[in-house]
CSV table of C-alpha atoms in Angstrom, one decimal:
chain,number,residue,atom,x,y,z
A,1,MET,CA,72.9,23.0,30.8
A,2,SER,CA,72.6,23.3,27.2
A,3,PRO,CA,69.4,20.9,25.8
A,4,ARG,CA,71.4,18.5,24.0
A,5,ALA,CA,73.3,17.7,27.4
A,6,ARG,CA,70.3,17.3,29.2
A,7,HIS,CA,68.5,15.2,26.3
A,8,PRO,CA,72.1,13.1,24.4
A,9,VAL,CA,71.4,11.4,21.2
A,10,THR,CA,71.4,7.8,21.8
A,11,PRO,CA,71.8,4.7,19.2
A,12,HIS,CA,68.2,3.7,20.2
A,13,ARG,CA,66.9,7.8,19.4
A,14,ARG,CA,69.0,7.7,16.1
A,15,ALA,CA,67.7,4.0,14.7
A,16,ARG,CA,64.2,5.2,15.7
A,17,ALA,CA,64.6,9.1,13.4
A,18,GLY,CA,66.1,6.5,10.8
A,19,ALA,CA,62.8,3.9,10.7
A,20,ALA,CA,60.5,7.1,10.8
A,21,GLY,CA,61.8,8.6,7.3
A,22,PRO,CA,62.5,11.8,6.7
A,23,ARG,CA,59.1,14.0,6.4
A,24,PRO,CA,57.7,15.3,3.8
A,25,PRO,CA,57.8,18.8,3.0
A,26,ARG,CA,54.1,20.7,3.6
A,27,GLY,CA,52.6,21.4,0.8
A,28,PRO,CA,49.0,23.5,0.5
A,29,ALA,CA,45.9,21.7,1.7
A,30,ALA,CA,44.0,19.4,-0.3
A,31,PRO,CA,40.6,21.3,-1.3
A,32,LEU,CA,38.2,20.1,0.6
A,33,PRO,CA,34.8,18.6,-1.2
A,34,VAL,CA,32.3,20.4,-2.7
A,35,THR,CA,28.8,18.7,-2.1
A,36,ASN,CA,25.8,20.6,-3.9
A,37,HIS,CA,22.4,20.4,-2.3
A,38,PRO,CA,19.3,21.0,-4.3
A,39,ALA,CA,17.5,23.7,-3.5
A,40,GLU,CA,15.0,24.0,-0.9
A,41,ARG,CA,12.9,25.7,-3.0
A,42,ASP,CA,12.8,22.9,-5.9
A,43,THR,CA,11.6,20.2,-3.6
A,44,VAL,CA,8.0,19.0,-3.1
A,45,THR,CA,6.0,16.7,-1.2
A,46,PRO,CA,4.8,14.3,-3.4
A,47,PRO,CA,1.0,13.7,-3.8
A,48,VAL,CA,-1.3,11.9,-1.1
A,49,THR,CA,-2.7,10.7,-4.0
A,50,THR,CA,-0.5,7.2,-3.6
A,51,LYS,CA,-1.5,4.2,-5.8
A,52,ALA,CA,-1.7,1.7,-3.0
A,53,PRO,CA,-5.1,0.2,-3.1
A,54,ILE,CA,-6.9,1.9,-0.2
A,55,THR,CA,-9.6,0.4,2.6
A,56,PRO,CA,-13.1,0.4,0.8
A,57,LEU,CA,-15.6,2.8,3.4
A,58,THR,CA,-18.3,1.5,5.9
A,59,PRO,CA,-21.5,2.5,4.6
A,60,THR,CA,-21.5,4.9,7.8
A,61,LEU,CA,-18.3,6.3,6.9
A,62,ARG,CA,-19.4,6.6,3.1
A,63,ARG,CA,-22.6,8.5,4.1
A,64,VAL,CA,-20.4,11.0,6.3
A,65,ALA,CA,-17.6,10.9,3.2
A,66,GLN,CA,-20.7,11.8,0.6
A,67,HIS,CA,-21.5,15.1,2.9
A,68,LEU,CA,-17.8,15.7,2.7
A,69,ALA,CA,-17.5,15.4,-1.2
A,70,ASN,CA,-21.0,18.1,-1.0
A,71,GLY,CA,-19.0,20.4,0.0
A,72,LEU,CA,-20.0,20.1,4.1
A,73,THR,CA,-18.2,21.5,7.1
A,74,ALA,CA,-17.9,18.7,9.9
A,75,GLN,CA,-20.4,21.0,11.9
A,76,GLU,CA,-22.3,20.9,9.1
A,77,ILE,CA,-22.0,17.2,8.3
A,78,ALA,CA,-22.7,16.7,12.4
A,79,THR,CA,-26.0,19.2,12.2
A,80,GLN,CA,-26.9,16.7,8.7
A,81,THR,CA,-26.5,13.7,10.4
A,82,VAL,CA,-27.4,14.3,14.3
A,83,LEU,CA,-24.1,13.2,15.3
A,84,SER,CA,-21.6,14.8,17.8
A,85,PRO,CA,-19.2,17.1,16.3
A,86,VAL,CA,-16.9,14.9,17.9
A,87,THR,CA,-18.1,12.0,16.4
A,88,VAL,CA,-18.0,13.5,13.0
A,89,ARG,CA,-14.2,14.4,13.6
A,90,GLN,CA,-13.3,10.7,14.1
A,91,TYR,CA,-15.4,9.6,11.2
A,92,LEU,CA,-13.5,12.1,9.2
A,93,ARG,CA,-10.3,10.5,10.9
A,94,ASP,CA,-11.4,7.4,9.8
A,95,ILE,CA,-12.2,8.3,6.1
A,96,ARG,CA,-8.7,10.0,5.9
A,97,GLU,CA,-6.6,6.7,7.2
A,98,SER,CA,-8.8,4.4,4.8
A,99,LEU,CA,-7.5,6.5,1.8
A,100,HIS,CA,-4.0,6.9,3.4
A,101,CYS,CA,-3.9,10.6,3.5
A,102,PRO,CA,-1.3,11.6,6.2
A,103,PRO,CA,-2.1,13.5,9.2
A,104,ARG,CA,-2.6,16.9,8.2
A,105,CYS,CA,-4.1,16.3,5.2
A,106,LYS,CA,-6.7,19.0,4.1
A,107,PRO,CA,-10.4,18.5,2.6
A,108,PRO,CA,-9.7,19.0,-1.0
A,109,VAL,CA,-7.0,17.1,-1.1
A,110,ILE,CA,-9.3,14.2,1.0
A,111,VAL,CA,-12.5,15.3,-1.2
A,112,HIS,CA,-10.3,14.5,-4.7
A,113,ARG,CA,-8.9,11.3,-3.5
A,114,LEU,CA,-12.7,10.0,-2.4
A,115,PHE,CA,-13.3,11.1,-6.1
A,116,THR,CA,-10.1,9.3,-7.8
A,117,THR,CA,-11.2,6.2,-5.8
A,118,GLN,CA,-15.1,5.9,-6.8
A,119,GLN,CA,-15.9,5.9,-2.8
A,120,VAL,CA,-18.7,8.6,-3.2
A,121,VAL,CA,-20.9,10.0,-5.8
A,122,PRO,CA,-19.7,11.6,-8.5
A,123,PRO,CA,-20.3,15.7,-8.6
A,124,THR,CA,-22.5,17.3,-11.2
A,125,THR,CA,-22.8,21.2,-12.1
A,126,ASP,CA,-25.3,22.4,-14.6
A,127,ARG,CA,-22.5,25.4,-14.9
A,128,PRO,CA,-20.1,24.9,-17.8
A,129,ALA,CA,-16.5,25.3,-17.1
A,130,PRO,CA,-14.5,27.9,-17.6
A,131,THR,CA,-11.8,28.3,-19.7
A,132,LEU,CA,-8.6,28.6,-17.9
A,133,SER,CA,-5.5,29.4,-18.8
A,134,PRO,CA,-2.7,26.4,-18.4
A,135,GLU,CA,-0.9,28.1,-15.3
A,136,GLN,CA,-4.4,28.2,-14.0
A,137,LYS,CA,-4.9,24.2,-14.5
A,138,GLN,CA,-1.7,23.3,-12.6
A,139,LEU,CA,-2.3,25.4,-9.9
A,140,LEU,CA,-5.9,23.3,-9.8
A,141,ARG,CA,-4.5,20.2,-9.8
A,142,ALA,CA,-1.8,21.3,-7.0
A,143,VAL,CA,-4.3,22.2,-4.7
A,144,ALA,CA,-5.9,18.9,-5.1
A,145,GLU,CA,-2.6,16.8,-4.6
A,146,HIS,CA,-0.9,19.0,-1.7
A,147,SER,CA,-2.3,20.5,1.5
A,148,ASP,CA,0.9,22.2,2.3
A,149,PRO,CA,0.7,26.0,0.5
A,150,ARG,CA,4.7,25.6,0.0
A,151,ASP,CA,3.9,22.7,-2.0
A,152,ILE,CA,1.2,23.6,-3.4
A,153,ALA,CA,3.3,26.9,-4.9
A,154,VAL,CA,5.9,24.3,-5.8
A,155,ALA,CA,3.9,21.9,-7.8
A,156,ALA,CA,2.1,25.0,-9.2
A,157,LYS,CA,5.6,26.7,-10.3
A,158,LEU,CA,4.8,29.8,-8.4
A,159,ALA,CA,6.4,32.0,-6.2
A,160,PRO,CA,5.8,31.3,-2.5
A,161,ALA,CA,4.8,35.0,-2.3
A,162,ASP,CA,2.3,34.8,-5.5
A,163,GLN,CA,0.6,31.3,-4.4
A,164,ARG,CA,-2.4,33.2,-2.4
A,165,ALA,CA,-3.1,35.8,-5.1
A,166,ALA,CA,-3.2,33.0,-7.7
A,167,LEU,CA,-5.4,30.9,-5.6
A,168,ASP,CA,-7.8,33.6,-4.8
A,169,GLN,CA,-7.9,35.1,-8.7
A,170,LEU,CA,-9.0,31.3,-9.3
A,171,LEU,CA,-11.7,30.8,-6.7
A,172,ALA,CA,-13.3,33.7,-8.5
A,173,ASP,CA,-12.8,32.8,-12.3
A,174,THR,CA,-14.7,29.1,-11.2
A,175,GLY,CA,-17.5,31.0,-8.9
A,176,ALA,CA,-15.8,28.6,-6.1
A,177,ARG,CA,-16.2,29.1,-2.6
A,178,ASP,CA,-13.2,28.1,-1.3
A,179,ALA,CA,-10.7,25.6,-2.0
A,180,THR,CA,-12.7,22.3,-1.2
A,181,HIS,CA,-16.0,23.8,-3.7
A,182,LEU,CA,-13.2,24.2,-6.1
A,183,VAL,CA,-11.7,21.0,-6.2
A,184,ILE,CA,-15.5,19.3,-6.4
A,185,LEU,CA,-16.8,21.6,-9.1
A,186,ALA,CA,-13.3,20.7,-10.7
A,187,HIS,CA,-14.3,17.1,-11.0
A,188,GLY,CA,-17.9,17.6,-12.1
A,189,TRP,CA,-16.6,19.7,-15.0
A,190,LYS,CA,-13.9,16.7,-15.8
A,191,LEU,CA,-11.3,19.3,-15.2
A,192,LEU,CA,-9.0,17.2,-12.5
A,193,PRO,CA,-7.4,13.7,-13.9
A,194,THR,CA,-8.6,10.1,-12.3
A,195,ASP,CA,-6.2,7.5,-10.7
A,196,PRO,CA,-7.5,4.1,-12.2
A,197,ALA,CA,-4.4,2.8,-10.6
A,198,ALA,CA,-6.1,3.7,-7.0
A,199,ARG,CA,-9.6,3.3,-8.7
A,200,ASN,CA,-9.0,-0.1,-8.9
A,201,GLY,CA,-7.3,-0.6,-5.5
A,202,ALA,CA,-10.9,1.0,-4.4
A,203,ASN,CA,-13.0,-2.1,-6.0
A,204,GLN,CA,-11.0,-4.3,-4.5
């Protein structure tokens, strides 16, 4: 039996075919829309030095913060204050939260925030300020405002592979022991900008 015999064309089938109308001819597929994504290396986490009003530190937290701003580590602060290391770490977390710094914020950024909000006594130094290149000043500010090495490299307009060498050279040129000491010296030399909005919030 032929296919036509098995499926005869009835008036009902003919009416449905006419209602559907002729099929349009097939053409080339429409091109898919192209979405341009910014290059990952061109993005950077915003600095933690937000303009939101901070919570003023209690006298106890202020004493611990002053030790941190003097360049002491958590263990050294515990020795100086006769507090347990666990208590000092908790106080440092409280200080970080009062400054609206993220959980993984590193000491150089916390120290910078303490100075810009006038929560601790400003540093002084009897050493003259070194002559830094514009690129070194940009790296200095990046170190004071960012904790992640990749963010530091992007903010300083450096290749991530060159960031460590550039920072080591900056430490050598300033005589700083580490990044935290670098930020402390830079504030003593007035090489880092302050944040008037944050300072006003700290005084509220």
